[in-house]
Amino acid sequence: MTKTSAGQRSRTRSITFLVALAVFAQESTWNFYESQVPPLLREHIGSAAVVGVLMGMDNLLGIFVQPWIGNRSDRTRTAWGRRIPYLVVGMPIAAALFVVIPHTAASLPLLIAVMFAYALVANTFKPIAEALVPDFIAPERRSRANAVVKIATSLTAIVAALISIFLVDDHLNIAFAIPAAIMAVSIVVLGVTVRDSRSPAYRQVLAESDAQPADSRAPRVRDTFVEIVRDRDRSRLLLLAAILLFGSAWAASRSLITPYGMEALDMSRGDAGGLTLPSGVAFILAAYPAALFAERYGRLRAMAVGMSVFAAAMLLGTFLQTPMGATVALCVAAAGASSFLVNAVVVLWNLAPSARVFGTYAGMYTVSWASGGFLGPALVGGMVDINGWSLMLVDIAAIALLAIIVIARMSTLRRRSALALVK
């Protein structure tokens, strides 16, 4: 191994760790927000539906904010780079707003106002940290880098649970302060160590800009989306559709599992709520091997295999309709899903026509996934109303099958394009 290649690998590991730290800090606040803000709302609001609407506010904001801010970062040029300035400004503000949340709990209007402000600010930098991955890391290494980021994301659920167990009942204000402190520390580390103006993608963007006419403008979100829709090669559009579909299946398998356990497995609310905990560990263990498998055998193949494992696990859980059977099925499903979650955004980045739109593509991925998270539970819930709770996992498998079909179609198109280039 040459000194140059050793240095490149060291830089790759370093930036991967730093991006994972930033994402870990962001998701620590989001996970804790999702678990502990609803009880604050329930002190004022009796309707679960209204609480759900208020808790879904962040997803709605994200659909509009994230592609826009990703595109803004693509078009930003500073000595610090195009991503870090947004993180250095946004993360401390979000941390401060997060600390304030429990202090506003006595007033519903004030609580909602702070929730809105936190969700707005936090959404403005949510896709930006992940966009550092394609900025710094070569296409062939992005899957394993993104696997580390996804592992960091999964660990935040464990951190949020531990904070809830040990602090929430007696020290609520301190409990909210800990994720905020993690975010503050992470941005100090990131701000001191990373200059994305030195990234290969940033240098490529500057070179492309110098080669273009002076009056040319960087592509906007609308321009990018219209270009994807009009492109005769439907690969990117099909991938966004697959992300939405599989996001629907994944979200339904997480958000509806507690009532499934209560209705189909005769479990208590608390026991049913713990069904997904072992699967979180399974996801963490499977994520990095899924990245290695994808780099060796192809990302689309790895995604299709992973989704097939997910769908098969849902069917297995239907046949083994016991608490243990459901736990095993969810573990297998999470291991399969990791292959999709690790590789889907990497495929989208690698399909980008230029490094100028990495942030925009990261925002589009997030919007597709979040839209699936919004639509999936509602769609599966409607199917449950027709088919009953005992067949819920089959309903989820059916949606996953649609995503598999879309990826299979995309894979066929990619092979045909490759053959056409050869000819």
Short mmCIF file of C-alpha atoms in Angstrom, two decimals, residues 162-378:
data_model
loop_
_atom_site.label_atom_id
_atom_site.label_comp_id
_atom_site.label_asym_id
_atom_site.label_seq_id
_atom_site.Cartn_x
_atom_site.Cartn_y
_atom_site.Cartn_z
CA LEU A 162 -31.59 5.47 28.17
CA ILE A 163 -32.11 9.19 28.80
CA SER A 164 -35.86 8.57 29.12
CA ILE A 165 -35.36 5.70 31.58
CA PHE A 166 -32.90 7.45 33.89
CA LEU A 167 -33.83 11.15 33.76
CA VAL A 168 -37.24 12.00 32.34
CA ASP A 169 -39.38 11.24 35.40
CA ASP A 170 -37.29 13.27 37.86
CA HIS A 171 -35.17 15.65 35.80
CA LEU A 172 -37.04 16.53 32.61
CA ASN A 173 -35.12 19.74 31.91
CA ILE A 174 -31.77 17.97 32.22
CA ALA A 175 -33.04 15.16 30.00
CA PHE A 176 -33.75 17.64 27.20
CA ALA A 177 -30.42 19.38 27.77
CA ILE A 178 -28.32 16.25 27.16
CA PRO A 179 -29.17 15.71 23.45
CA ALA A 180 -28.77 19.46 22.93
CA ALA A 181 -25.32 19.32 24.54
CA ILE A 182 -24.35 16.41 22.28
CA MET A 183 -25.36 18.53 19.28
CA ALA A 184 -23.39 21.53 20.53
CA VAL A 185 -20.23 19.49 21.13
CA SER A 186 -20.50 17.79 17.74
CA ILE A 187 -20.74 21.05 15.82
CA VAL A 188 -17.70 22.42 17.64
CA VAL A 189 -15.74 19.33 16.59
CA LEU A 190 -17.08 19.49 13.03
CA GLY A 191 -16.49 23.23 12.70
CA VAL A 192 -12.89 22.98 13.90
CA THR A 193 -11.90 19.95 11.84
CA VAL A 194 -13.82 20.11 8.53
CA ARG A 195 -13.51 22.55 5.65
CA ASP A 196 -15.63 21.20 2.85
CA SER A 197 -14.07 23.81 0.55
CA ARG A 198 -11.23 21.25 0.39
CA SER A 199 -13.50 18.39 -0.68
CA PRO A 200 -13.07 16.81 -4.15
CA ALA A 201 -16.69 17.62 -5.01
CA TYR A 202 -16.30 21.29 -4.11
CA ARG A 203 -13.18 21.60 -6.25
CA GLN A 204 -15.03 19.85 -9.09
CA VAL A 205 -17.92 22.32 -8.78
CA LEU A 206 -15.55 25.28 -8.94
CA ALA A 207 -13.87 23.83 -12.03
CA GLU A 208 -17.25 23.31 -13.71
CA SER A 209 -18.30 26.87 -12.85
CA ASP A 210 -15.08 28.29 -14.33
CA ALA A 211 -15.70 26.36 -17.55
CA GLN A 212 -19.26 27.67 -17.97
CA PRO A 213 -20.40 31.04 -19.34
CA ALA A 214 -20.48 33.85 -16.78
CA ASP A 215 -24.25 34.30 -17.11
CA SER A 216 -25.08 30.62 -16.46
CA ARG A 217 -26.84 29.86 -13.17
CA ALA A 218 -26.74 26.89 -10.86
CA PRO A 219 -29.74 24.55 -11.15
CA ARG A 220 -32.64 25.19 -8.77
CA VAL A 221 -34.74 22.49 -7.11
CA ARG A 222 -37.45 22.84 -9.74
CA ASP A 223 -34.91 22.67 -12.56
CA THR A 224 -33.40 19.50 -11.11
CA PHE A 225 -36.74 17.79 -10.57
CA VAL A 226 -38.02 18.71 -14.07
CA GLU A 227 -34.79 17.35 -15.56
CA ILE A 228 -35.31 14.04 -13.71
CA VAL A 229 -38.93 13.78 -14.86
CA ARG A 230 -38.15 14.59 -18.49
CA ASP A 231 -35.07 12.38 -18.76
CA ARG A 232 -35.66 9.47 -21.16
CA ASP A 233 -33.64 7.31 -18.76
CA ARG A 234 -36.22 6.76 -15.99
CA SER A 235 -33.68 5.39 -13.49
CA ARG A 236 -33.70 8.33 -11.09
CA LEU A 237 -37.47 8.69 -11.17
CA LEU A 238 -37.92 4.96 -10.56
CA LEU A 239 -35.46 5.10 -7.67
CA LEU A 240 -37.37 7.95 -6.00
CA ALA A 241 -40.57 5.92 -6.42
CA ALA A 242 -38.92 2.87 -4.86
CA ILE A 243 -37.69 4.97 -1.93
CA LEU A 244 -41.24 6.21 -1.33
CA LEU A 245 -42.71 2.70 -1.55
CA PHE A 246 -40.18 1.01 0.67
CA GLY A 247 -40.30 3.96 3.05
CA SER A 248 -44.04 3.30 3.30
CA ALA A 249 -43.50 -0.36 4.14
CA TRP A 250 -40.74 0.38 6.66
CA ALA A 251 -42.70 3.13 8.42
CA ALA A 252 -45.79 0.93 8.71
CA SER A 253 -43.71 -1.89 10.17
CA ARG A 254 -42.47 0.46 12.90
CA SER A 255 -45.38 2.75 13.71
CA LEU A 256 -48.18 0.14 13.70
CA ILE A 257 -46.35 -2.66 15.48
CA THR A 258 -47.64 -1.75 18.97
CA PRO A 259 -51.34 -2.00 18.07
CA TYR A 260 -50.51 -5.12 16.02
CA GLY A 261 -48.99 -6.75 19.08
CA MET A 262 -52.01 -5.81 21.19
CA GLU A 263 -54.67 -6.84 18.66
CA ALA A 264 -53.10 -9.83 16.88
CA LEU A 265 -50.77 -11.23 19.56
CA ASP A 266 -52.75 -10.37 22.73
CA MET A 267 -49.79 -8.51 24.24
CA SER A 268 -49.91 -5.66 26.72
CA ARG A 269 -49.20 -2.15 25.47
CA GLY A 270 -45.77 -2.07 27.10
CA ASP A 271 -44.72 -5.49 25.83
CA ALA A 272 -45.96 -4.73 22.33
CA GLY A 273 -44.04 -1.45 22.33
CA GLY A 274 -40.82 -3.38 22.96
CA LEU A 275 -41.17 -5.68 19.93
CA THR A 276 -38.94 -3.50 17.76
CA LEU A 277 -36.03 -3.12 20.23
CA PRO A 278 -34.12 -6.31 19.21
CA SER A 279 -34.60 -5.41 15.54
CA GLY A 280 -32.72 -2.16 16.15
CA VAL A 281 -29.71 -4.21 17.21
CA ALA A 282 -30.15 -6.45 14.14
CA PHE A 283 -30.12 -3.38 11.89
CA ILE A 284 -26.87 -2.13 13.45
CA LEU A 285 -25.19 -5.51 13.03
CA ALA A 286 -26.31 -5.90 9.40
CA ALA A 287 -25.66 -2.39 8.06
CA TYR A 288 -21.91 -2.57 7.39
CA PRO A 289 -21.95 -6.10 5.92
CA ALA A 290 -24.78 -4.90 3.64
CA ALA A 291 -22.51 -2.13 2.40
CA LEU A 292 -19.67 -4.56 1.69
CA PHE A 293 -22.07 -6.91 -0.13
CA ALA A 294 -23.30 -4.00 -2.26
CA GLU A 295 -19.79 -2.89 -3.19
CA ARG A 296 -18.91 -6.41 -4.31
CA TYR A 297 -22.10 -7.53 -6.06
CA GLY A 298 -23.80 -4.26 -7.02
CA ARG A 299 -25.98 -1.85 -5.09
CA LEU A 300 -29.22 -2.46 -6.98
CA ARG A 301 -28.84 -6.21 -6.50
CA ALA A 302 -28.13 -5.70 -2.80
CA MET A 303 -31.20 -3.48 -2.44
CA ALA A 304 -33.43 -6.02 -4.19
CA VAL A 305 -32.10 -8.86 -2.04
CA GLY A 306 -32.56 -6.82 1.13
CA MET A 307 -36.13 -5.86 0.28
CA SER A 308 -36.91 -9.49 -0.60
CA VAL A 309 -35.61 -10.57 2.81
CA PHE A 310 -37.77 -7.87 4.41
CA ALA A 311 -40.91 -9.04 2.57
CA ALA A 312 -40.19 -12.72 3.33
CA ALA A 313 -39.74 -11.85 7.01
CA MET A 314 -43.15 -10.18 7.05
CA LEU A 315 -44.71 -13.37 5.66
CA LEU A 316 -42.76 -15.43 8.21
CA GLY A 317 -44.18 -13.29 11.01
CA THR A 318 -47.69 -13.97 9.72
CA PHE A 319 -47.18 -17.72 9.86
CA LEU A 320 -45.41 -17.58 13.24
CA GLN A 321 -48.00 -15.35 14.85
CA THR A 322 -46.61 -15.30 18.36
CA PRO A 323 -44.62 -12.62 20.25
CA MET A 324 -41.40 -14.57 19.68
CA GLY A 325 -42.25 -15.13 16.02
CA ALA A 326 -42.93 -11.42 15.55
CA THR A 327 -39.64 -10.51 17.25
CA VAL A 328 -37.66 -12.87 15.03
CA ALA A 329 -39.48 -11.66 11.93
CA LEU A 330 -38.79 -8.00 12.77
CA CYS A 331 -35.09 -8.76 13.34
CA VAL A 332 -34.78 -10.50 9.97
CA ALA A 333 -36.76 -7.69 8.32
CA ALA A 334 -34.54 -5.00 9.83
CA ALA A 335 -31.41 -6.82 8.66
CA GLY A 336 -32.85 -6.95 5.13
CA ALA A 337 -34.02 -3.34 5.22
CA SER A 338 -30.53 -2.18 6.16
CA SER A 339 -29.36 -3.08 2.66
CA PHE A 340 -31.89 -0.69 1.14
CA LEU A 341 -31.37 2.11 3.66
CA VAL A 342 -27.60 2.01 3.32
CA ASN A 343 -27.49 1.93 -0.47
CA ALA A 344 -30.51 3.82 -1.85
CA VAL A 345 -29.20 7.34 -1.31
CA VAL A 346 -25.75 6.25 -2.53
CA VAL A 347 -27.27 5.06 -5.82
CA LEU A 348 -29.10 8.39 -6.11
CA TRP A 349 -25.87 10.35 -5.49
CA ASN A 350 -24.02 8.24 -8.04
CA LEU A 351 -26.73 8.94 -10.63
CA ALA A 352 -26.35 12.69 -10.16
CA PRO A 353 -25.08 14.37 -13.33
CA SER A 354 -22.74 16.60 -11.34
CA ALA A 355 -21.41 17.27 -7.84
CA ARG A 356 -23.30 20.56 -8.10
CA VAL A 357 -26.54 18.83 -7.04
CA PHE A 358 -25.46 16.44 -4.25
CA GLY A 359 -27.30 18.50 -1.62
CA THR A 360 -30.43 18.73 -3.75
CA TYR A 361 -30.42 14.98 -4.30
CA ALA A 362 -29.98 14.39 -0.56
CA GLY A 363 -33.06 16.56 0.00
CA MET A 364 -35.04 14.64 -2.63
CA TYR A 365 -34.13 11.36 -0.99
CA THR A 366 -35.31 12.65 2.37
CA VAL A 367 -38.58 13.95 0.92
CA SER A 368 -39.31 10.61 -0.80
CA TRP A 369 -38.53 8.68 2.39
CA ALA A 370 -40.53 11.08 4.59
CA SER A 371 -43.47 10.94 2.17
CA GLY A 372 -43.42 7.17 2.48
CA GLY A 373 -43.32 7.57 6.26
CA PHE A 374 -46.45 9.72 6.05
CA LEU A 375 -48.37 7.57 3.54
CA GLY A 376 -47.35 4.06 4.63
CA PRO A 377 -49.03 3.87 8.05
CA ALA A 378 -52.22 5.39 6.63
#
